[in-house]
């Protein structure tokens, strides 16, 4: 994806991506950590607040509990008369400001055998203490919770909160203590002593709990009934479980069960009032088993952290933008000269070496690159100029060599048939130089009417020096070979001249033959050259006997000897240079005399020109494109005698 | 003979319906009192009134809210209400005592009375109740429990209890009497889970005492039988409407409870309405709504006789005056 984008883009993209990731990670870690710390603090504070509130509020019921308890002890110990009971009860209500009302309720017929109910009750009403008897005909107290539960359980209890209908309609809870008397050895329940407390002070206290803007406290009874709640519709009407059912909230139900079972805790909770996410801390009252809950709205308590986090995000964004600008500028400063260089390189590649490189002042890598580029450009320019000159020089030399070649070739007899009006013999020769100018030579000319002189030679080395040496040799042979001389004399004289002034120590192998075209007598001398073959008319192939001559130009006064051989009608002579037998193929194998002899036997009956051309073909096929290492020269001379063919 | 009667009632029913729809000005004024406060237990009647179903049947009904201050039996006896709902056992008891009231529709087909124990008290089966404290309500509510104890040969400590479930919640009794549609739900909403409770439904123990039915005085019926039939059929239609539109029904229930200044919880009323449907239209309904089967009548009457609450069983045919067609519409 990034492959096709520019450096500036890649650089900005990768750096910004990385820094964004780093920022996000740091932000996330910071957020989590600060969140945890704050939640931990809130939990600690919440638990302390709930516990201290409960402890403070629990003092009242704990104090109130003692009053009916003490009275029940004295009722068990002392027999009071009706009047005394009522007096005790009155002073109890009047002297305990926390107590709203108190009663002593007896079991059926327990106080008076003729009276089913006896339950004197004092209660406060408009700052006065009122008196009544509980338990008229329509209302038997025996089945009331405040009476029946302590009776059945045989221990004191706080009742569920209830409205005291008819007597001021206040919300209250009653603490009931059963009292007993031993009759005929049996401990028998006599009745219960009760003390009522109004819950309005509790409601007011809990209502005063305010956490942040919307946090609040609420109180539920042992049954889960709301005793206080900011939503008045819930009070004494709904339980925490009915709310859970209405909301379909199973977790709330579980929290409720923990609350009424006397546990304390700190749990996430959704406010019943605002629907906001809150933490809820709850703690039980040790007296009544009721549970106080306080809600801590999360968003309000976390507001500072949220604000901090928001600021951090904004700062991060600003930093991101700043980084973006800086990176883009840096990337641009790098890539602008680079792309200018790239454009210039394009021009240079197209051949324009005179283009001015963009000026770069900086000394950084780009500056160095630009500087090197300038150097490269001028070196290139210089090199190309030199190359142009060299090429021109080479071309000149080549053209001169061509001319030299043309001159050399011009020195060799090239027109065949060479002697169309001579029927006594036929002659054909070719030369194929390895380089443009070669060191091989051949020649044939008449010394007189009957004597044909012919030579084949090979100069040591190749190229221009060899060709020059060859030209000298050719010329010397032509001038030294005069009528009446034998071949050895000619070679001796040529050798003398060549050896006289030969500073470069070059030499030449040379075969020179003189044929009497009437008789077929061949007189010859071989100066270190490959011995030619005689192809007899009957097809036999025989090498020309050697004369043990040395290559010319080495030893000045070498004494050459000549030999004679008689050619019959139809015999022919095949001369060649070592370029034939030493032709190499790709595997560095030589053509060899064996191969040459085999070919000559096969081709012996062919016309002279065709034989040489065929061998040239064979050599080409053998070397198969391998570069020609030496000049290749071949000559064939066929003798017919006076009668001709 | 039976077929003739069916046809007669069908024709009569059609006639009443057509007649009612024909003339709005011919509305007959009646008053009706259910046996308790306007909770979901009586949703059908309130809906029939508020949605004009009584009017459709030619009735201009006034519903007197029942409750402790207005016992429906008293209002019916002294003529302050033309129709009232009563428990079948109360109805039979009153009839045996000579009160000339008749059952014109048995609305609830199944008994909602039950016993509940906490599993933590070790009560899982009826015989586990032996020697335990069982909370019982007044005499009418004691017939089924006592028959139950007899059936399972149990010796329990009977404790008279009030309508509060707190005695049970605080373990003052091991077993409590409860109505399925009321106290059972109150217990659940006091934090006890259903799986922590063992329930004994009397109808599952061969003690199905159908409860709420519509009653009137013999004289009222004789004076205008068509009116009684129209009231019964309109009430049944009101119930069907309530079951089909529970949200609307609960809205009216809550409104009426608020009007009477009775603390009310929507989820509780919702539970109650759903249970009413179960009790009035039991899945295995053996008869159309409103019918009182002779076998049910005899079971309840014999229970009353066994407990000495009546001295002899009143005649079924003079007690139940059928006002609904034999076949469901």
Coordinates of N, CA and C in Angstrom, one line a residue, chain A residues 309-475:
Chain A
X309 N -9.2 14.3 31.2 CA -9.0 13.4 30.0 C -9.3 14.1 28.7
X310 N -10.4 14.9 28.8 CA -10.8 15.6 27.6 C -9.7 16.6 27.2
X311 N -9.2 17.3 28.2 CA -8.1 18.3 28.0 C -6.9 17.5 27.4
X312 N -6.6 16.4 27.9 CA -5.4 15.6 27.4 C -5.7 15.2 26.0
X313 N -6.9 14.9 25.7 CA -7.2 14.5 24.3 C -7.0 15.7 23.3
X314 N -7.5 16.9 23.8 CA -7.4 18.1 23.0 C -5.9 18.4 22.8
X315 N -5.1 18.3 23.9 CA -3.7 18.6 23.8 C -3.1 17.6 22.8
X316 N -3.5 16.4 22.9 CA -3.0 15.3 22.0 C -3.3 15.7 20.6
X317 N -4.5 16.1 20.3 CA -4.9 16.5 19.0 C -4.1 17.7 18.4
X318 N -3.9 18.7 19.3 CA -3.1 19.8 18.9 C -1.7 19.4 18.6
X319 N -1.1 18.5 19.5 CA 0.2 18.0 19.3 C 0.3 17.2 18.0
X320 N -0.7 16.5 17.7 CA -0.8 15.7 16.5 C -0.7 16.6 15.3
X321 N -1.5 17.7 15.3 CA -1.5 18.7 14.2 C -0.1 19.3 14.1
X322 N 0.5 19.7 15.2 CA 1.8 20.4 15.2 C 2.8 19.4 14.6
X323 N 2.8 18.2 15.1 CA 3.7 17.1 14.6 C 3.5 17.0 13.0
X324 N 2.2 17.0 12.6 CA 1.9 16.8 11.2 C 2.6 17.9 10.4
X325 N 2.4 19.2 10.9 CA 3.0 20.3 10.1 C 4.5 20.1 10.1
X326 N 5.1 19.9 11.3 CA 6.6 19.8 11.3 C 7.1 18.6 10.4
X327 N 6.4 17.5 10.5 CA 6.9 16.4 9.7 C 6.8 16.7 8.2
X328 N 5.6 17.3 7.9 CA 5.4 17.6 6.4 C 6.5 18.5 6.0
X329 N 6.9 19.6 6.8 CA 7.9 20.5 6.4 C 9.2 19.8 6.3
X330 N 9.6 19.0 7.3 CA 10.9 18.2 7.2 C 10.9 17.4 5.9
X331 N 9.8 16.6 5.8 CA 9.8 15.7 4.7 C 9.9 16.5 3.3
X332 N 9.3 17.6 3.3 CA 9.3 18.4 2.1 C 10.8 18.9 1.8
X333 N 11.4 19.3 2.9 CA 12.8 19.9 2.8 C 13.7 18.8 2.3
X334 N 13.4 17.5 2.6 CA 14.2 16.4 2.1 C 13.9 16.1 0.7
X335 N 12.6 16.0 0.5 CA 12.2 15.5 -0.8 C 12.2 16.5 -1.9
X336 N 12.1 17.8 -1.6 CA 12.1 18.8 -2.7 C 13.4 18.7 -3.5
X337 N 14.6 18.8 -2.8 CA 15.8 18.7 -3.6 C 16.0 17.3 -4.2
X338 N 15.5 16.3 -3.5 CA 15.6 15.0 -4.1 C 14.8 14.8 -5.4
X339 N 13.6 15.4 -5.4 CA 12.8 15.3 -6.6 C 13.4 16.2 -7.7
X340 N 14.0 17.3 -7.3 CA 14.6 18.2 -8.3 C 15.8 17.4 -8.9
X341 N 16.6 16.7 -8.0 CA 17.7 15.9 -8.4 C 17.2 14.8 -9.4
X342 N 16.0 14.2 -9.0 CA 15.5 13.1 -9.8 C 15.1 13.6 -11.2
X343 N 14.6 14.8 -11.2 CA 14.2 15.4 -12.5 C 15.5 15.6 -13.4
X344 N 16.5 16.2 -12.7 CA 17.8 16.5 -13.4 C 18.4 15.2 -13.9
X345 N 18.3 14.1 -13.1 CA 18.9 12.8 -13.5 C 18.2 12.3 -14.7
X346 N 16.8 12.6 -14.7 CA 16.1 12.2 -15.9 C 16.7 12.8 -17.2
X347 N 17.0 14.1 -17.0 CA 17.5 14.8 -18.2 C 18.9 14.3 -18.5
X348 N 19.7 14.0 -17.5 CA 21.1 13.4 -17.7 C 21.0 12.1 -18.4
X349 N 20.0 11.3 -17.9 CA 19.8 10.0 -18.5 C 19.4 10.1 -20.0
X350 N 18.7 11.2 -20.3 CA 18.3 11.4 -21.7 C 19.5 11.9 -22.5
X351 N 20.6 12.2 -21.8 CA 21.8 12.6 -22.6 C 22.2 14.1 -22.4
X352 N 21.4 14.8 -21.7 CA 21.7 16.2 -21.5 C 22.7 16.4 -20.3
X353 N 24.0 16.4 -20.6 CA 25.0 16.5 -19.5 C 25.3 17.9 -19.2
X354 N 24.7 18.8 -19.9 CA 25.0 20.2 -19.7 C 24.0 20.9 -18.7
X355 N 23.0 20.1 -18.3 CA 22.0 20.7 -17.4 C 22.6 21.1 -16.1
X356 N 22.0 22.2 -15.6 CA 22.5 22.7 -14.3 C 21.8 22.0 -13.2
X357 N 22.5 21.4 -12.2 CA 21.9 20.7 -11.0 C 21.2 21.8 -10.1
X358 N 20.1 21.5 -9.5 CA 19.5 22.4 -8.6 C 20.5 22.8 -7.5
X359 N 20.5 24.1 -7.1 CA 21.5 24.5 -6.1 C 21.0 24.0 -4.7
X360 N 21.9 23.3 -4.0 CA 21.5 22.8 -2.6 C 22.6 23.3 -1.6
X361 N 22.1 24.1 -0.7 CA 23.1 24.7 0.3 C 23.4 23.9 1.5
X362 N 22.4 23.0 1.8 CA 22.6 22.3 3.0 C 23.8 21.3 3.0
X363 N 24.3 21.0 4.1 CA 25.5 20.1 4.2 C 25.1 18.7 4.6
X364 N 23.8 18.4 4.7 CA 23.4 17.1 5.1 C 23.6 16.0 4.0
X365 N 23.0 14.9 4.2 CA 23.1 13.8 3.3 C 22.6 14.2 1.9
X366 N 21.5 14.9 1.9 CA 21.0 15.3 0.6 C 22.0 16.3 -0.1
X367 N 22.6 17.2 0.7 CA 23.6 18.1 0.1 C 24.8 17.3 -0.5
X368 N 25.2 16.2 0.3 CA 26.4 15.4 -0.1 C 26.0 14.7 -1.4
X369 N 24.7 14.2 -1.4 CA 24.2 13.4 -2.6 C 24.3 14.3 -3.8
X370 N 23.8 15.6 -3.6 CA 23.7 16.5 -4.7 C 25.1 16.8 -5.2
X371 N 26.1 17.0 -4.2 CA 27.5 17.3 -4.6 C 28.1 16.1 -5.4
X372 N 27.9 14.9 -4.9 CA 28.4 13.7 -5.6 C 27.8 13.6 -7.0
X373 N 26.5 14.0 -7.0 CA 25.8 13.9 -8.3 C 26.5 14.9 -9.3
X374 N 26.8 16.1 -8.8 CA 27.5 17.1 -9.6 C 28.8 16.5 -10.1
X375 N 29.6 15.8 -9.2 CA 30.9 15.2 -9.5 C 30.7 14.2 -10.6
X376 N 29.7 13.4 -10.3 CA 29.4 12.3 -11.3 C 29.1 12.8 -12.7
X377 N 28.3 13.9 -12.6 CA 27.9 14.5 -13.9 C 29.1 14.9 -14.7
X378 N 30.1 15.7 -14.0 CA 31.2 16.2 -14.7 C 32.2 15.1 -15.1
X379 N 32.4 14.0 -14.3 CA 33.2 12.9 -14.7 C 32.6 12.2 -15.9
X380 N 31.3 12.1 -15.8 CA 30.6 11.4 -16.9 C 30.8 12.2 -18.2
X381 N 30.7 13.5 -18.1 CA 30.9 14.4 -19.2 C 32.3 14.2 -19.8
X382 N 33.3 14.3 -18.9 CA 34.7 14.2 -19.3 C 34.9 12.8 -20.0
X383 N 34.4 11.8 -19.3 CA 34.6 10.5 -19.9 C 34.0 10.3 -21.3
X384 N 32.8 10.9 -21.4 CA 32.1 10.8 -22.7 C 33.0 11.5 -23.8
X385 N 33.5 12.7 -23.3 CA 34.3 13.4 -24.3 C 35.6 12.6 -24.7
X386 N 36.2 12.0 -23.7 CA 37.4 11.2 -24.0 C 37.0 10.0 -24.9
X387 N 35.9 9.4 -24.5 CA 35.4 8.3 -25.3 C 35.2 8.7 -26.7
X388 N 34.6 9.8 -26.9 CA 34.4 10.3 -28.3 C 35.7 10.4 -29.0
X389 N 36.7 11.0 -28.3 CA 38.0 11.2 -29.0 C 38.6 9.8 -29.3
X390 N 38.6 8.9 -28.3 CA 39.2 7.6 -28.5 C 38.5 6.9 -29.7
X391 N 37.2 7.0 -29.6 CA 36.4 6.3 -30.7 C 36.8 6.8 -32.1
X392 N 37.0 8.2 -32.1 CA 37.4 8.8 -33.4 C 38.7 8.3 -33.8
X393 N 39.7 8.2 -32.8 CA 41.0 7.7 -33.1 C 41.0 6.3 -33.6
X394 N 40.2 5.5 -32.9 CA 40.1 4.1 -33.2 C 39.5 3.9 -34.6
X395 N 38.5 4.7 -34.9 CA 37.9 4.6 -36.2 C 39.0 5.0 -37.3
X396 N 39.8 6.0 -37.0 CA 40.8 6.4 -38.0 C 41.8 5.2 -38.2
X397 N 42.2 4.6 -37.1 CA 43.2 3.5 -37.2 C 42.6 2.4 -38.0
X398 N 41.3 2.1 -37.7 CA 40.6 1.0 -38.4 C 40.5 1.2 -39.9
X399 N 40.2 2.5 -40.2 CA 40.1 2.8 -41.6 C 41.5 2.7 -42.3
X400 N 42.5 3.0 -41.5 CA 43.9 2.9 -42.1 C 44.3 1.4 -42.2
X401 N 43.9 0.6 -41.2 CA 44.1 -0.8 -41.3 C 43.4 -1.4 -42.5
X402 N 42.2 -0.9 -42.8 CA 41.4 -1.4 -43.9 C 42.2 -1.1 -45.2
X403 N 42.8 0.1 -45.2 CA 43.5 0.5 -46.4 C 44.7 -0.5 -46.5
X404 N 45.4 -0.7 -45.3 CA 46.6 -1.6 -45.3 C 46.2 -2.9 -45.9
X405 N 45.1 -3.4 -45.4 CA 44.6 -4.7 -45.8 C 44.4 -4.8 -47.3
X406 N 43.7 -3.7 -47.8 CA 43.4 -3.6 -49.2 C 44.8 -3.6 -50.0
X407 N 45.7 -2.9 -49.5 CA 47.1 -2.8 -50.2 C 47.7 -4.2 -50.2
X408 N 47.6 -4.9 -49.0 CA 48.2 -6.2 -48.9 C 47.6 -7.2 -49.8
X409 N 46.2 -7.2 -49.9 CA 45.5 -8.1 -50.7 C 45.9 -7.8 -52.2
X410 N 46.1 -6.5 -52.4 CA 46.4 -6.1 -53.8 C 47.8 -6.6 -54.2
X411 N 48.6 -6.9 -53.2 CA 49.9 -7.5 -53.6 C 49.8 -8.9 -54.0
X412 N 48.7 -9.6 -53.6 CA 48.6 -11.0 -53.9 C 47.9 -11.2 -55.3
X413 N 48.3 -12.1 -56.1 CA 47.6 -12.3 -57.3 C 46.2 -12.9 -57.0
X414 N 45.2 -12.2 -57.5 CA 43.9 -12.5 -57.1 C 43.0 -12.9 -58.2
X415 N 43.5 -12.9 -59.4 CA 42.6 -13.1 -60.6 C 42.8 -14.6 -61.1
X416 N 41.7 -15.3 -61.0 CA 41.8 -16.8 -61.4 C 40.7 -16.9 -62.5
X417 N 41.0 -17.8 -63.5 CA 42.3 -18.5 -63.7 C 43.4 -17.5 -64.1
X418 N 44.6 -17.7 -63.5 CA 45.6 -16.7 -63.6 C 46.3 -16.7 -65.0
X419 N 46.4 -17.9 -65.5 CA 47.0 -18.0 -66.8 C 46.1 -18.8 -67.8
X420 N 45.1 -18.1 -68.3 CA 44.1 -18.8 -69.1 C 44.7 -19.4 -70.4
X421 N 45.8 -18.9 -70.9 CA 46.3 -19.4 -72.2 C 47.3 -20.5 -72.0
X422 N 47.6 -20.9 -70.7 CA 48.5 -22.0 -70.4 C 47.7 -23.2 -70.1
X423 N 47.9 -24.3 -71.0 CA 47.1 -25.4 -70.7 C 47.9 -26.5 -69.9
X424 N 49.1 -26.2 -69.7 CA 50.0 -27.2 -69.0 C 49.6 -27.4 -67.5
X425 N 49.1 -26.4 -66.9 CA 48.8 -26.5 -65.5 C 47.6 -25.5 -65.1
X426 N 47.2 -25.8 -63.9 CA 46.1 -24.9 -63.3 C 46.6 -24.5 -62.0
X427 N 46.3 -23.2 -61.5 CA 46.7 -22.8 -60.2 C 45.5 -22.0 -59.5
X428 N 45.4 -22.3 -58.2 CA 44.3 -21.5 -57.5 C 44.8 -21.3 -56.0
X429 N 44.6 -20.1 -55.5 CA 45.0 -19.8 -54.1 C 44.0 -18.9 -53.4
X430 N 43.9 -19.1 -52.1 CA 43.1 -18.2 -51.3 C 43.9 -17.8 -50.0
X431 N 43.5 -16.6 -49.5 CA 44.0 -16.2 -48.2 C 42.9 -15.6 -47.4
X432 N 42.8 -16.0 -46.1 CA 41.8 -15.5 -45.2 C 42.5 -15.0 -44.0
X433 N 42.7 -13.7 -43.8 CA 43.4 -13.2 -42.7 C 42.6 -13.3 -41.4
X434 N 43.4 -13.6 -40.3 CA 42.7 -13.7 -39.0 C 42.3 -12.3 -38.5
X435 N 43.2 -11.3 -38.6 CA 42.8 -10.0 -38.3 C 42.7 -9.2 -39.7
X436 N 42.5 -7.9 -39.6 CA 42.3 -7.2 -40.8 C 43.5 -7.3 -41.7
X437 N 44.7 -7.2 -41.1 CA 45.9 -7.4 -42.0 C 46.6 -8.6 -41.5
X438 N 46.9 -9.5 -42.4 CA 47.5 -10.8 -42.0 C 49.0 -10.9 -42.3
X439 N 49.5 -12.1 -41.8 CA 51.0 -12.3 -42.0 C 51.3 -13.4 -43.0
X440 N 50.2 -14.1 -43.6 CA 50.4 -15.1 -44.6 C 50.7 -14.5 -45.9
X441 N 51.3 -15.2 -46.8 CA 51.5 -14.7 -48.2 C 51.6 -15.9 -49.1
X442 N 51.2 -15.6 -50.3 CA 51.4 -16.5 -51.4 C 51.7 -15.7 -52.7
X443 N 52.4 -16.4 -53.7 CA 52.6 -15.7 -55.0 C 53.0 -16.7 -56.0
X444 N 52.8 -16.4 -57.2 CA 53.3 -17.2 -58.3 C 53.5 -16.3 -59.5
X445 N 54.5 -16.7 -60.2 CA 54.9 -15.9 -61.4 C 55.9 -16.7 -62.3
X446 N 56.0 -16.4 -63.5 CA 56.9 -17.1 -64.4 C 58.2 -16.5 -64.4
X447 N 59.3 -17.4 -64.3 CA 60.7 -16.9 -64.3 C 61.1 -16.7 -65.8
X448 N 60.6 -17.7 -66.6 CA 60.8 -17.6 -68.1 C 59.6 -18.3 -68.7
X449 N 59.7 -18.7 -70.0 CA 58.6 -19.3 -70.7 C 58.2 -20.6 -70.0
X450 N 59.1 -21.3 -69.4 CA 58.7 -22.7 -69.0 C 58.7 -22.8 -67.4
X451 N 59.3 -21.9 -66.8 CA 59.5 -22.1 -65.3 C 58.5 -21.2 -64.5
X452 N 57.6 -21.8 -63.7 CA 56.7 -21.1 -62.9 C 57.2 -21.2 -61.4
X453 N 57.4 -20.0 -60.9 CA 57.9 -19.9 -59.5 C 56.6 -19.6 -58.6
X454 N 56.5 -20.4 -57.5 CA 55.4 -20.1 -56.6 C 55.8 -20.3 -55.1
X455 N 55.2 -19.4 -54.3 CA 55.6 -19.4 -52.8 C 54.3 -19.4 -51.9
X456 N 54.5 -20.0 -50.8 CA 53.5 -19.9 -49.7 C 54.3 -19.6 -48.4
X457 N 53.9 -18.6 -47.6 CA 54.7 -18.3 -46.4 C 53.8 -17.8 -45.3
X458 N 54.5 -17.8 -44.1 CA 53.7 -17.4 -42.9 C 54.7 -16.6 -42.0
X459 N 54.3 -15.3 -41.8 CA 55.2 -14.5 -40.9 C 54.8 -14.7 -39.4
X460 N 55.8 -14.7 -38.6 CA 55.5 -14.9 -37.2 C 54.7 -13.7 -36.7
X461 N 53.8 -13.9 -35.8 CA 52.9 -12.8 -35.3 C 51.9 -12.4 -36.3
X462 N 51.1 -11.4 -35.9 CA 49.9 -11.0 -36.7 C 49.8 -9.5 -36.8
X463 N 48.8 -9.1 -37.5 CA 48.5 -7.6 -37.5 C 49.5 -6.9 -38.4
X464 N 49.5 -5.6 -38.1 CA 50.2 -4.6 -39.0 C 51.7 -5.0 -39.1
X465 N 52.5 -5.3 -38.0 CA 53.9 -5.7 -38.2 C 54.1 -6.9 -39.1
X466 N 53.2 -7.9 -38.8 CA 53.3 -9.1 -39.6 C 53.1 -8.8 -41.1
X467 N 52.1 -8.0 -41.3 CA 51.7 -7.7 -42.7 C 52.9 -6.9 -43.4
X468 N 53.4 -6.0 -42.6 CA 54.5 -5.2 -43.2 C 55.7 -6.2 -43.5
X469 N 56.0 -7.1 -42.6 CA 57.1 -8.1 -42.8 C 56.8 -8.9 -44.0
X470 N 55.5 -9.3 -44.1 CA 55.0 -10.1 -45.2 C 55.2 -9.4 -46.6
X471 N 54.9 -8.0 -46.5 CA 55.0 -7.2 -47.8 C 56.5 -7.2 -48.2
X472 N 57.4 -7.1 -47.2 CA 58.8 -7.0 -47.5 C 59.2 -8.4 -48.1
X473 N 58.8 -9.5 -47.4 CA 59.2 -10.8 -47.9 C 58.7 -11.0 -49.4
X474 N 57.4 -10.6 -49.6 CA 56.8 -10.8 -50.9 C 57.6 -10.1 -51.9
X475 N 58.0 -8.8 -51.6 CA 58.7 -8.0 -52.5 C 60.1 -8.6 -52.8

